[in-house]
Amino acid sequence: MTTGDTFDVVTFGETMIRHSVAPGERLETAHGTEMRAAGAESNVAVTVGRLGGETAWLSKLPDSPLARHVEASLRTHGVTPLVAPSEEGRVGVYYLEPAGAPRGTNVVYDRESAAVRTATPEELATEHVERAEAFYTSGITPALSTTLADTTRTLLDRAAAADTHTVFDLNYRAKLWSHEECRATCEPLFDAVDTLVVAERDARTVLSREGSAADIGAELAADHDCETVLVTRGAEGALAVHDGETVEQGAFDADTFDPIGTGDAFVGGYLARWLDGESVRDSMAYGAATAALKRTIGGDVATVTPDEVERVLDSDTSAIER
Amino acid sequence: MTTGDTFDVVTFGETMIRHSVAPGERLETAHGTEMRAAGAESNVAVTVGRLGGETAWLSKLPDSPLARHVEASLRTHGVTPLVAPSEEGRVGVYYLEPAGAPRGTNVVYDRESAAVRTATPEELATEHVERAEAFYTSGITPALSTTLADTTRTLLDRAAAADTHTVFDLNYRAKLWSHEECRATCEPLFDAVDTLVVAERDARTVLSREGSAADIGAELAADHDCETVLVTRGAEGALAVHDGETVEQGAFDADTFDPIGTGDAFVGGYLARWLDGESVRDSMAYGAATAALKRTIGGDVATVTPDEVERVLDSDTSAIER
Amino acid sequence: MTTGDTFDVVTFGETMIRHSVAPGERLETAHGTEMRAAGAESNVAVTVGRLGGETAWLSKLPDSPLARHVEASLRTHGVTPLVAPSEEGRVGVYYLEPAGAPRGTNVVYDRESAAVRTATPEELATEHVERAEAFYTSGITPALSTTLADTTRTLLDRAAAADTHTVFDLNYRAKLWSHEECRATCEPLFDAVDTLVVAERDARTVLSREGSAADIGAELAADHDCETVLVTRGAEGALAVHDGETVEQGAFDADTFDPIGTGDAFVGGYLARWLDGESVRDSMAYGAATAALKRTIGGDVATVTPDEVERVLDSDTSAIER
Amino acid sequence: MTTGDTFDVVTFGETMIRHSVAPGERLETAHGTEMRAAGAESNVAVTVGRLGGETAWLSKLPDSPLARHVEASLRTHGVTPLVAPSEEGRVGVYYLEPAGAPRGTNVVYDRESAAVRTATPEELATEHVERAEAFYTSGITPALSTTLADTTRTLLDRAAAADTHTVFDLNYRAKLWSHEECRATCEPLFDAVDTLVVAERDARTVLSREGSAADIGAELAADHDCETVLVTRGAEGALAVHDGETVEQGAFDADTFDPIGTGDAFVGGYLARWLDGESVRDSMAYGAATAALKRTIGGDVATVTPDEVERVLDSDTSAIER
Amino acid sequence: MTTGDTFDVVTFGETMIRHSVAPGERLETAHGTEMRAAGAESNVAVTVGRLGGETAWLSKLPDSPLARHVEASLRTHGVTPLVAPSEEGRVGVYYLEPAGAPRGTNVVYDRESAAVRTATPEELATEHVERAEAFYTSGITPALSTTLADTTRTLLDRAAAADTHTVFDLNYRAKLWSHEECRATCEPLFDAVDTLVVAERDARTVLSREGSAADIGAELAADHDCETVLVTRGAEGALAVHDGETVEQGAFDADTFDPIGTGDAFVGGYLARWLDGESVRDSMAYGAATAALKRTIGGDVATVTPDEVERVLDSDTSAIER
Amino acid sequence: MTTGDTFDVVTFGETMIRHSVAPGERLETAHGTEMRAAGAESNVAVTVGRLGGETAWLSKLPDSPLARHVEASLRTHGVTPLVAPSEEGRVGVYYLEPAGAPRGTNVVYDRESAAVRTATPEELATEHVERAEAFYTSGITPALSTTLADTTRTLLDRAAAADTHTVFDLNYRAKLWSHEECRATCEPLFDAVDTLVVAERDARTVLSREGSAADIGAELAADHDCETVLVTRGAEGALAVHDGETVEQGAFDADTFDPIGTGDAFVGGYLARWLDGESVRDSMAYGAATAALKRTIGGDVATVTPDEVERVLDSDTSAIER
């Protein structure tokens, strides 16, 4: 990558190797895995990239074939990896056992000692954050180490100072930290955030917010002076509080093949459109359509095209196309 | 094949190689495909063949391993390939990305320059058409080239002249031609057709017919002097207009694994029974049961046995048999 | 295995190699199979073993790699194979074609001449039955040969004489024998049975019982002086008659990946808990939770952990855990 | 198949399902198998069929998906199955563990109680044997049961009486019978054989012949008044004694992917050419080329084309063709 | 891609989808394929890119998932696709049946009507050719159509005019054209070529050159005023004629897993080093090491790292590294 | 496992999850892995266990599906896992890219922070070491942490004190430590070792020994008062110095499918026989035959039977057995 490049969106976070076993299999007795790269922040970069933006992903990786796997996977989707080299540490890994009720899909993290955990602003190509139109990271990143919590803070601040639009998704992960830890670390970050994304459930449990989803959105926007707050609500869709207005967006029906990454696809679709100058309302619809498509696709990332998103918005895609 | 053989049903058309990716995969990022032979006309030949008839498939293929793949696949199911050799042209191919809503299953044709597009009556073993009990082709064949449109016309005429029962399924494919082109080419063929098969949707959009499905069937039978018109209606089943009578047949409930080829399985099941001397009503039921079984089976063809069709007709097959 | 070991549960029966084709495939045209060990009695041993008991499986096998496959599979799950060597006979095999309606999953037995069919009490390590807390076998075993019917009788008697708790699941298999044959052979065995398990459907068709499920359970308990009768009712759950009391247990909702072995998982879960001294009511719930988990798992055996069963009982497992 | 058909070659024997595990895997711990149809006599029919002859395979099978698998596999290659239906018995199976030295490829038979073992001349369409140009069977068939030994005798006699050229390959299998049993049963059959095929090793161990391979061939031809004796010699090729003359044929170098079926490919290639009226010398070369090609192909059968055989004979096929 | 980028190497040609069957399988009976992107010119771009250069690939593709597959595959390896969109035409495809002697690996082209065949200089981003350090194409490109022959000529001329170093590999393909056609079209191009690559065999058969490999190289350099001529000699390595001097380079021993793309890996490795300012001698060694590594890797492209190439040059890599 | 059990051999060390990619694939671009359990010490336990001994494996694991995978894999082969539970730490993992020259098979360790690294004697069921006939560990274990170096020392001492025969394989791993570190830690352990195993190469590089292999063995035996020293020499076989005598053993020829674990198979085979009271000479031969078989088998462990080992010793296993 030529350092002179300018990106529409730069994201920052950990991308892992995802080892998933086949439906019906258990990790205990499985004989093999399917291997993909996955991480909330790179998922968002992929989605925006596939839907038209120039995107980059900022992180830190050791010199290993697994690290090259992560970088190659992102390049496949047109994302530029901006990676600080690490002498130490691993590539984080997660194992996935997909299952329906009552077992439920199980995510087993094996992300200890990941190289990214020691990433400091000095090591990272932060100039790209400052030059970008938007910067995205999520609450997973500060959960990984205190160094990363500090780095996240610094990057958000630098972005804000450089007038880069900052986007933050709370993305609470119970396997990484407690409600209290998450709140203590993340809520202070919100003040530097232009677009805040939070699941309604997390707003209630982690942030102790009450009232309707619209109330929560409005309250968060007011408390932290956010330009936009997106409250995601699972099967009920999402809601945006923007400029004092509330915009609601339902979820599109989807035959779910792989639900992981749905939220990232929503944010990515939203951002792709919004950065194109479309309204929050249109961007919400675009994000919801992208999220629905994602659910039909294996892996964490939304391997979609703008045409496909448009077709969902124009509806009626039930028949076989031939 | 000994040229002295006589077949119950001879079909004519293109059979392609079908490359399908696994559920949840995209062609863009897939690492492999599942490979099968597929084509409406050979699908019908397979179904009739598996349900008791002697069947042959008439076509034109180049000398290549893909062509041998097609022929071997048909022979597997007991269908005799009657293939004119071609010095030029390809074996048609189609790619399949199965998906649920809102993405929907996508069929990507790669069937340009197929050898069959230049097939003329002179090259084909048309004596088998004349000697057969029934001849089947579909609206896909004339859509492929003007040569094939002419050849289709000639074969239908020769079949009719030889008192071979002619069966034609409109089988409209939007990726091959427009409503208008299809109508202009196909409707004139109907006069040579004894049993006409048409989807209700296509009757409305392509043939501009209106009224109830029964009205449409009756109108088509009257306009073209068809002995029987079968109007297929997707999840609502099918309806036959025969001898001034209307016979309705519901669809059997099916857990769909692969919907492609359902219509061909219906026609094949219908023909197998009807050629055995059964009533239109019984043949419709047999066709519907075959179609429901097809939906549980991967690939375009109905790998079923007469026993299995009977068991569906006798109902209650929900439990595991052991 | 050191012969001095003592097991909580010893089971006796045939374990087969299960060759299953992929969903959507037919055995006629499949290119490969998935291979697992499977058998009602070893399934129960696996379930109890995984949920905390020390278990062994008693059987007879020839010296062959398929026999070693069966033994290795059981050891994987912590079950000790107590196998009489056989100079003759095969390892039984079954083929599985999974399918939804209207085709339905098809089990094709290839279990003729299995070595186990000649197993006599003299060959078997029956001392383990006598030393165990509980002994389990099912109606499949006596269905396989008259020798096995005699051996089953003897083992139940010896267990009863040694105060080992005897458990018998009628497990009627229409592909092995008729209603009449099953009843004539199995009903006399019930007198030696402490816990009798019977599907409501089989109670009606094989045993000609009438009335409500509770009536049937009570009648069977009374007729054969069984301590407990478990009447399994598919989607409606199960019911226990114990000490004159009736305990009902609903089935947990499950997204079914592979239904085979659900009944064995129920019995195994029930026994694991009951042997731990829990009440019939608690054991029924534990069995039902285990059975629901089993349905999400490929293969005949319930590859579950006690934690997972507890989590189902504590409910709400619908979300992805991460 | 129309009963009026006449075949160039009819073969008679057992065709099994072959379950093979991947290279490096053991049956004890394998998770799946590759499934194919395989049997010496159908292998020969396939080879002759692919190389230009009309061929049929005579056998007996139960009504099962595995039997349909066998029939479908043969039809794929253009062989007509002439199958007597059986109310009883199994489809024979064999398991294959491919391996190099010092483990060596292991074949595990699971062919007990196969339906074919009870096949009598009355059940079989022996008119096809009498009408064919050549009839082929091997020493595996009489090894399977005394009924089959009698039937083999009768079929060879009827063929001889009808002036059908009889071909018999001794094909000794140590896992089926002893040297003495094989000799006692098979040697008497040789008098009805026109072309006898025997491996040099088997001639020495089973038939106790001594001297050079040429001596053995000449002696066998003289003792049993055979028109031709083909002595196969593994890596050293083969030798024919015909009309008092000895013809030697070396083996073509081959990178072996799967050695099983090499001998059958040799005989099939030889017969295809010889039935075309070519000399024994030419037929030997054709057989050897076919055998070498077979070794590059997975499965028991020689999926080759006449062009490929010619190209081996014309040599230099080392480069990639593109 | 930002149009302002400058690349070290730009290549121009067709990249196809490669469908390969597993070792031992035949296309006629295969059930699936492995799918990869492949083409001489993009192979070279990938190799140079992986070994340190900034590379782009110039071509023309229709709007289809297969086209996106090609682009994604190149991006994976860091190559920038510079693709002219096409309203018509296909993505070329080739099928691969890998095999050892005597069958030999077979390449079956299905590349008729490829969109690239109509590519004109006007459609292509030729400014990147003019701005690049080197431009590479091969004799496959002009073989595909007269339009492409003209375009190749124009691009070579423009590159030469812009002082971009031009590299041309004769890459004769017998399945595309005759010796005479190839010579008539390609030899005139050599005058615009700075580095000419030709296989010794092709120099003899296509270009009718005689004498030693060194003589041939020297003669070609003199006739066409090439700065460097690389004569590749298969297992014997390669030889460069540069500045009147001859440099010989042996081939490194390699356990070949997939030989396809070896030549492209050699040229790519050579160019990567040579563009870094290394000597022809060092570049030849680097190319040979890269080619040897390629042979151990599946697919057409050399998925190698600079470290691995260095390690081959430093030799002794026989042991397992752990 | 009943704590009262007594084992023939107890081993101590780390067992990892091995993720291997298919031949020809690179980790960077692979789409999946094959997953197995692997570790020198458990490999030895498996081999001894399969060849007749009662074996156990001592280690420490966290509570995770990967840990259960390791335990299940060992149980499959009849090894009893004696596992200390850990609140912290990972299951070690290694990735394998198999390849021939010049790339060479690459092992990528991902074993940082493994739970076993904190294992102390207090946590481990050391009573089993004291009660066993033999105790085995290798130089990999003390390489993993200073805690483990201490624990290894303590276990060897306790074993020696309890008259358990101690076996130690130096097993130098360059990716874990330097020659100097290895020597400094391991050589002091040798005094507590009865049977010392060392590769000739490691003896020279790590232990700085010189002279012939026999000299090295004799010197090590003398320096550390070892009852037996086994010097392994790769393709040249192995050599034992025992009681002042030198016993040489050649390697059996093997078509290598997977070389990893060959050394462990040798030691396991040797121990199995030697513990049975056989001579060092016979045990060496048994070990060498086991090692040769291992090379034909995928994965780290020797899935062999005593019969197979005997057959190698009795030689001639080149032909297909059928």
mmCIF file of C-alpha atoms in Angstrom, chain A residues 21-214:
data_model
loop_
_atom_site.group_PDB
_atom_site.id
_atom_site.type_symbol
_atom_site.label_atom_id
_atom_site.label_comp_id
_atom_site.label_asym_id
_atom_site.label_seq_id
_atom_site.Cartn_x
_atom_site.Cartn_y
_atom_site.Cartn_z
ATOM 1 C CA VAL A 21 -17.028 -27.094 12.834
ATOM 2 C CA ALA A 22 -19.795 -28.365 10.572
ATOM 3 C CA PRO A 23 -23.424 -28.148 11.719
ATOM 4 C CA GLY A 24 -24.211 -31.023 14.053
ATOM 5 C CA GLU A 25 -20.550 -31.545 14.985
ATOM 6 C CA ARG A 26 -18.947 -30.957 18.375
ATOM 7 C CA LEU A 27 -15.463 -29.533 18.848
ATOM 8 C CA GLU A 28 -14.726 -32.439 21.124
ATOM 9 C CA THR A 29 -15.133 -34.998 18.377
ATOM 10 C CA ALA A 30 -14.740 -32.970 15.180
ATOM 11 C CA HIS A 31 -12.148 -34.044 12.635
ATOM 12 C CA GLY A 32 -11.674 -30.731 10.969
ATOM 13 C CA THR A 33 -12.564 -27.100 10.844
ATOM 14 C CA GLU A 34 -13.438 -24.476 8.317
ATOM 15 C CA MET A 35 -11.023 -21.575 8.639
ATOM 16 C CA ARG A 36 -11.868 -17.911 8.024
ATOM 17 C CA ALA A 37 -10.744 -14.492 9.222
ATOM 18 C CA ALA A 38 -13.190 -12.680 11.486
ATOM 19 C CA GLY A 39 -13.400 -9.618 13.673
ATOM 20 C CA ALA A 40 -16.026 -6.935 14.213
ATOM 21 C CA GLU A 41 -13.856 -4.058 13.012
ATOM 22 C CA SER A 42 -12.588 -5.778 9.891
ATOM 23 C CA ASN A 43 -16.096 -7.062 9.193
ATOM 24 C CA VAL A 44 -17.267 -3.465 9.052
ATOM 25 C CA ALA A 45 -14.359 -2.507 6.799
ATOM 26 C CA VAL A 46 -15.211 -5.376 4.449
ATOM 27 C CA THR A 47 -18.859 -4.403 4.250
ATOM 28 C CA VAL A 48 -18.164 -0.761 3.546
ATOM 29 C CA GLY A 49 -15.473 -1.783 1.048
ATOM 30 C CA ARG A 50 -17.744 -4.158 -0.840
ATOM 31 C CA LEU A 51 -20.468 -1.543 -0.979
ATOM 32 C CA GLY A 52 -18.261 1.093 -2.549
ATOM 33 C CA GLY A 53 -15.957 2.739 -0.018
ATOM 34 C CA GLU A 54 -12.179 2.650 0.170
ATOM 35 C CA THR A 55 -11.389 1.043 3.497
ATOM 36 C CA ALA A 56 -8.442 0.085 5.629
ATOM 37 C CA TRP A 57 -8.019 -1.926 8.797
ATOM 38 C CA LEU A 58 -5.513 -0.952 11.461
ATOM 39 C CA SER A 59 -4.067 -3.595 13.733
ATOM 40 C CA LYS A 60 -0.967 -5.397 14.951
ATOM 41 C CA LEU A 61 0.069 -8.911 14.020
ATOM 42 C CA PRO A 62 3.041 -11.213 14.510
ATOM 43 C CA ASP A 63 4.962 -12.613 11.534
ATOM 44 C CA SER A 64 3.180 -15.924 10.928
ATOM 45 C CA PRO A 65 1.134 -17.746 8.319
ATOM 46 C CA LEU A 66 -1.987 -17.130 10.403
ATOM 47 C CA ALA A 67 -1.311 -13.392 10.312
ATOM 48 C CA ARG A 68 -0.851 -13.606 6.547
ATOM 49 C CA HIS A 69 -4.136 -15.503 6.403
ATOM 50 C CA VAL A 70 -5.895 -12.605 8.095
ATOM 51 C CA GLU A 71 -4.316 -10.025 5.801
ATOM 52 C CA ALA A 72 -4.995 -12.054 2.658
ATOM 53 C CA SER A 73 -8.639 -12.504 3.633
ATOM 54 C CA LEU A 74 -9.109 -8.777 4.064
ATOM 55 C CA ARG A 75 -7.386 -7.973 0.774
ATOM 56 C CA THR A 76 -9.692 -10.475 -0.935
ATOM 57 C CA HIS A 77 -12.561 -8.166 -0.083
ATOM 58 C CA GLY A 78 -10.647 -5.037 -1.053
ATOM 59 C CA VAL A 79 -9.701 -3.902 2.449
ATOM 60 C CA THR A 80 -6.155 -2.574 2.900
ATOM 61 C CA PRO A 81 -4.490 -4.042 6.005
ATOM 62 C CA LEU A 82 -2.410 -1.402 7.839
ATOM 63 C CA VAL A 83 -0.588 -3.718 10.194
ATOM 64 C CA ALA A 84 2.039 -2.954 12.790
ATOM 65 C CA PRO A 85 4.493 -5.852 12.954
ATOM 66 C CA SER A 86 4.931 -7.585 16.278
ATOM 67 C CA GLU A 87 7.900 -9.545 17.564
ATOM 68 C CA GLU A 88 5.693 -11.248 20.099
ATOM 69 C CA GLY A 89 2.218 -12.533 20.697
ATOM 70 C CA ARG A 90 -0.207 -14.694 18.805
ATOM 71 C CA VAL A 91 -2.956 -14.286 16.284
ATOM 72 C CA GLY A 92 -6.206 -14.583 18.198
ATOM 73 C CA VAL A 93 -8.413 -17.535 17.366
ATOM 74 C CA TYR A 94 -12.021 -18.435 17.994
ATOM 75 C CA TYR A 95 -13.823 -21.715 17.619
ATOM 76 C CA LEU A 96 -17.432 -21.896 16.555
ATOM 77 C CA GLU A 97 -19.927 -24.680 17.145
ATOM 78 C CA PRO A 98 -23.075 -23.694 15.271
ATOM 79 C CA ALA A 99 -26.302 -25.142 16.688
ATOM 80 C CA GLY A 100 -29.969 -24.437 17.026
ATOM 81 C CA ALA A 101 -32.030 -24.535 20.187
ATOM 82 C CA PRO A 102 -31.672 -25.655 22.867
ATOM 83 C CA ARG A 103 -27.918 -26.042 22.463
ATOM 84 C CA GLY A 104 -27.354 -22.717 20.797
ATOM 85 C CA THR A 105 -24.313 -21.634 18.811
ATOM 86 C CA ASN A 106 -21.228 -21.639 21.001
ATOM 87 C CA VAL A 107 -18.236 -19.347 20.548
ATOM 88 C CA VAL A 108 -15.055 -20.524 22.252
ATOM 89 C CA TYR A 109 -12.405 -17.838 22.415
ATOM 90 C CA ASP A 110 -8.735 -18.714 22.177
ATOM 91 C CA ARG A 111 -7.510 -15.150 21.930
ATOM 92 C CA GLU A 112 -5.198 -14.855 24.915
ATOM 93 C CA SER A 113 -1.816 -13.211 24.361
ATOM 94 C CA ALA A 114 -2.802 -11.839 20.978
ATOM 95 C CA ALA A 115 -0.169 -9.491 19.561
ATOM 96 C CA VAL A 116 -2.762 -6.758 19.087
ATOM 97 C CA ARG A 117 -3.152 -6.433 22.839
ATOM 98 C CA THR A 118 0.088 -4.464 23.059
ATOM 99 C CA ALA A 119 -0.677 -2.085 20.180
ATOM 100 C CA THR A 120 0.149 1.534 20.974
ATOM 101 C CA PRO A 121 -0.687 4.637 18.913
ATOM 102 C CA GLU A 122 3.026 5.047 18.159
ATOM 103 C CA GLU A 123 3.148 1.732 16.317
ATOM 104 C CA LEU A 124 0.008 2.296 14.310
ATOM 105 C CA ALA A 125 -0.381 4.235 11.089
ATOM 106 C CA THR A 126 -2.651 6.727 12.809
ATOM 107 C CA GLU A 127 -2.164 9.274 10.038
ATOM 108 C CA HIS A 128 -4.674 7.199 8.074
ATOM 109 C CA VAL A 129 -7.211 7.675 10.840
ATOM 110 C CA GLU A 130 -6.692 11.398 10.687
ATOM 111 C CA ARG A 131 -6.971 11.524 6.914
ATOM 112 C CA ALA A 132 -10.052 9.249 6.696
ATOM 113 C CA GLU A 133 -13.645 10.330 6.414
ATOM 114 C CA ALA A 134 -14.670 8.018 9.206
ATOM 115 C CA PHE A 135 -13.038 5.932 11.893
ATOM 116 C CA TYR A 136 -14.712 2.876 13.398
ATOM 117 C CA THR A 137 -13.901 0.721 16.376
ATOM 118 C CA SER A 138 -15.918 -1.240 18.905
ATOM 119 C CA GLY A 139 -16.101 -2.066 22.571
ATOM 120 C CA ILE A 140 -14.343 -5.364 21.900
ATOM 121 C CA THR A 141 -11.044 -3.554 21.379
ATOM 122 C CA PRO A 142 -10.726 -1.848 24.779
ATOM 123 C CA ALA A 143 -11.918 -5.087 26.399
ATOM 124 C CA LEU A 144 -8.775 -6.890 25.280
ATOM 125 C CA SER A 145 -6.156 -5.057 27.404
ATOM 126 C CA THR A 146 -5.588 -1.819 29.240
ATOM 127 C CA THR A 147 -3.068 -0.894 26.560
ATOM 128 C CA LEU A 148 -5.776 -1.283 23.976
ATOM 129 C CA ALA A 149 -8.224 0.683 26.081
ATOM 130 C CA ASP A 150 -5.723 3.541 26.124
ATOM 131 C CA THR A 151 -4.978 3.212 22.433
ATOM 132 C CA THR A 152 -8.667 3.216 21.593
ATOM 133 C CA ARG A 153 -9.099 6.398 23.588
ATOM 134 C CA THR A 154 -6.156 8.048 21.814
ATOM 135 C CA LEU A 155 -7.312 7.030 18.367
ATOM 136 C CA LEU A 156 -10.823 8.292 18.960
ATOM 137 C CA ASP A 157 -9.407 11.562 20.236
ATOM 138 C CA ARG A 158 -7.055 11.978 17.299
ATOM 139 C CA ALA A 159 -9.828 11.185 14.866
ATOM 140 C CA ALA A 160 -12.119 13.685 16.521
ATOM 141 C CA ALA A 161 -9.387 16.302 16.508
ATOM 142 C CA ALA A 162 -8.830 15.696 12.802
ATOM 143 C CA ASP A 163 -12.532 15.974 12.066
ATOM 144 C CA THR A 164 -12.742 12.355 11.091
ATOM 145 C CA HIS A 165 -16.248 11.118 11.851
ATOM 146 C CA THR A 166 -15.982 8.658 14.751
ATOM 147 C CA VAL A 167 -18.164 5.570 14.991
ATOM 148 C CA PHE A 168 -18.219 3.294 18.014
ATOM 149 C CA ASP A 169 -20.215 0.106 18.518
ATOM 150 C CA LEU A 170 -20.442 -0.958 22.171
ATOM 151 C CA ASN A 171 -20.481 -4.643 21.108
ATOM 152 C CA TYR A 172 -20.564 -6.048 24.637
ATOM 153 C CA ARG A 173 -18.978 -9.539 24.949
ATOM 154 C CA ALA A 174 -19.763 -11.312 28.200
ATOM 155 C CA LYS A 175 -16.853 -13.699 27.687
ATOM 156 C CA LEU A 176 -14.414 -10.764 27.743
ATOM 157 C CA TRP A 177 -15.496 -8.630 30.659
ATOM 158 C CA SER A 178 -18.281 -7.793 33.107
ATOM 159 C CA HIS A 179 -21.054 -5.240 32.626
ATOM 160 C CA GLU A 180 -19.329 -2.993 35.091
ATOM 161 C CA GLU A 181 -15.897 -3.192 33.522
ATOM 162 C CA CYS A 182 -17.345 -2.529 30.116
ATOM 163 C CA ARG A 183 -19.293 0.469 31.284
ATOM 164 C CA ALA A 184 -16.409 1.939 33.229
ATOM 165 C CA THR A 185 -14.119 1.743 30.247
ATOM 166 C CA CYS A 186 -16.451 2.533 27.388
ATOM 167 C CA GLU A 187 -18.846 5.170 28.595
ATOM 168 C CA PRO A 188 -16.074 7.764 28.914
ATOM 169 C CA LEU A 189 -15.197 7.099 25.290
ATOM 170 C CA PHE A 190 -18.649 8.100 24.086
ATOM 171 C CA ASP A 191 -17.875 11.789 24.378
ATOM 172 C CA ALA A 192 -15.473 11.463 21.452
ATOM 173 C CA VAL A 193 -17.991 9.522 19.379
ATOM 174 C CA ASP A 194 -20.092 10.999 16.581
ATOM 175 C CA THR A 195 -22.116 7.908 15.773
ATOM 176 C CA LEU A 196 -22.716 5.561 18.656
ATOM 177 C CA VAL A 197 -24.083 2.057 18.028
ATOM 178 C CA VAL A 198 -25.509 0.054 20.882
ATOM 179 C CA ALA A 199 -27.730 -2.978 21.170
ATOM 180 C CA GLU A 200 -30.863 -2.250 23.136
ATOM 181 C CA ARG A 201 -30.110 -5.212 25.403
ATOM 182 C CA ASP A 202 -26.614 -3.938 26.167
ATOM 183 C CA ALA A 203 -27.909 -0.431 26.796
ATOM 184 C CA ARG A 204 -30.126 -1.893 29.469
ATOM 185 C CA THR A 205 -27.722 -4.378 31.079
ATOM 186 C CA VAL A 206 -24.348 -2.728 30.599
ATOM 187 C CA LEU A 207 -25.295 0.925 30.573
ATOM 188 C CA SER A 208 -28.276 0.559 32.943
ATOM 189 C CA ARG A 209 -30.486 2.614 30.655
ATOM 190 C CA GLU A 210 -34.251 2.333 30.961
ATOM 191 C CA GLY A 211 -37.322 3.343 29.062
ATOM 192 C CA SER A 212 -38.167 2.713 25.429
ATOM 193 C CA ALA A 213 -35.459 2.114 22.833
ATOM 194 C CA ALA A 214 -36.146 5.625 21.534
#
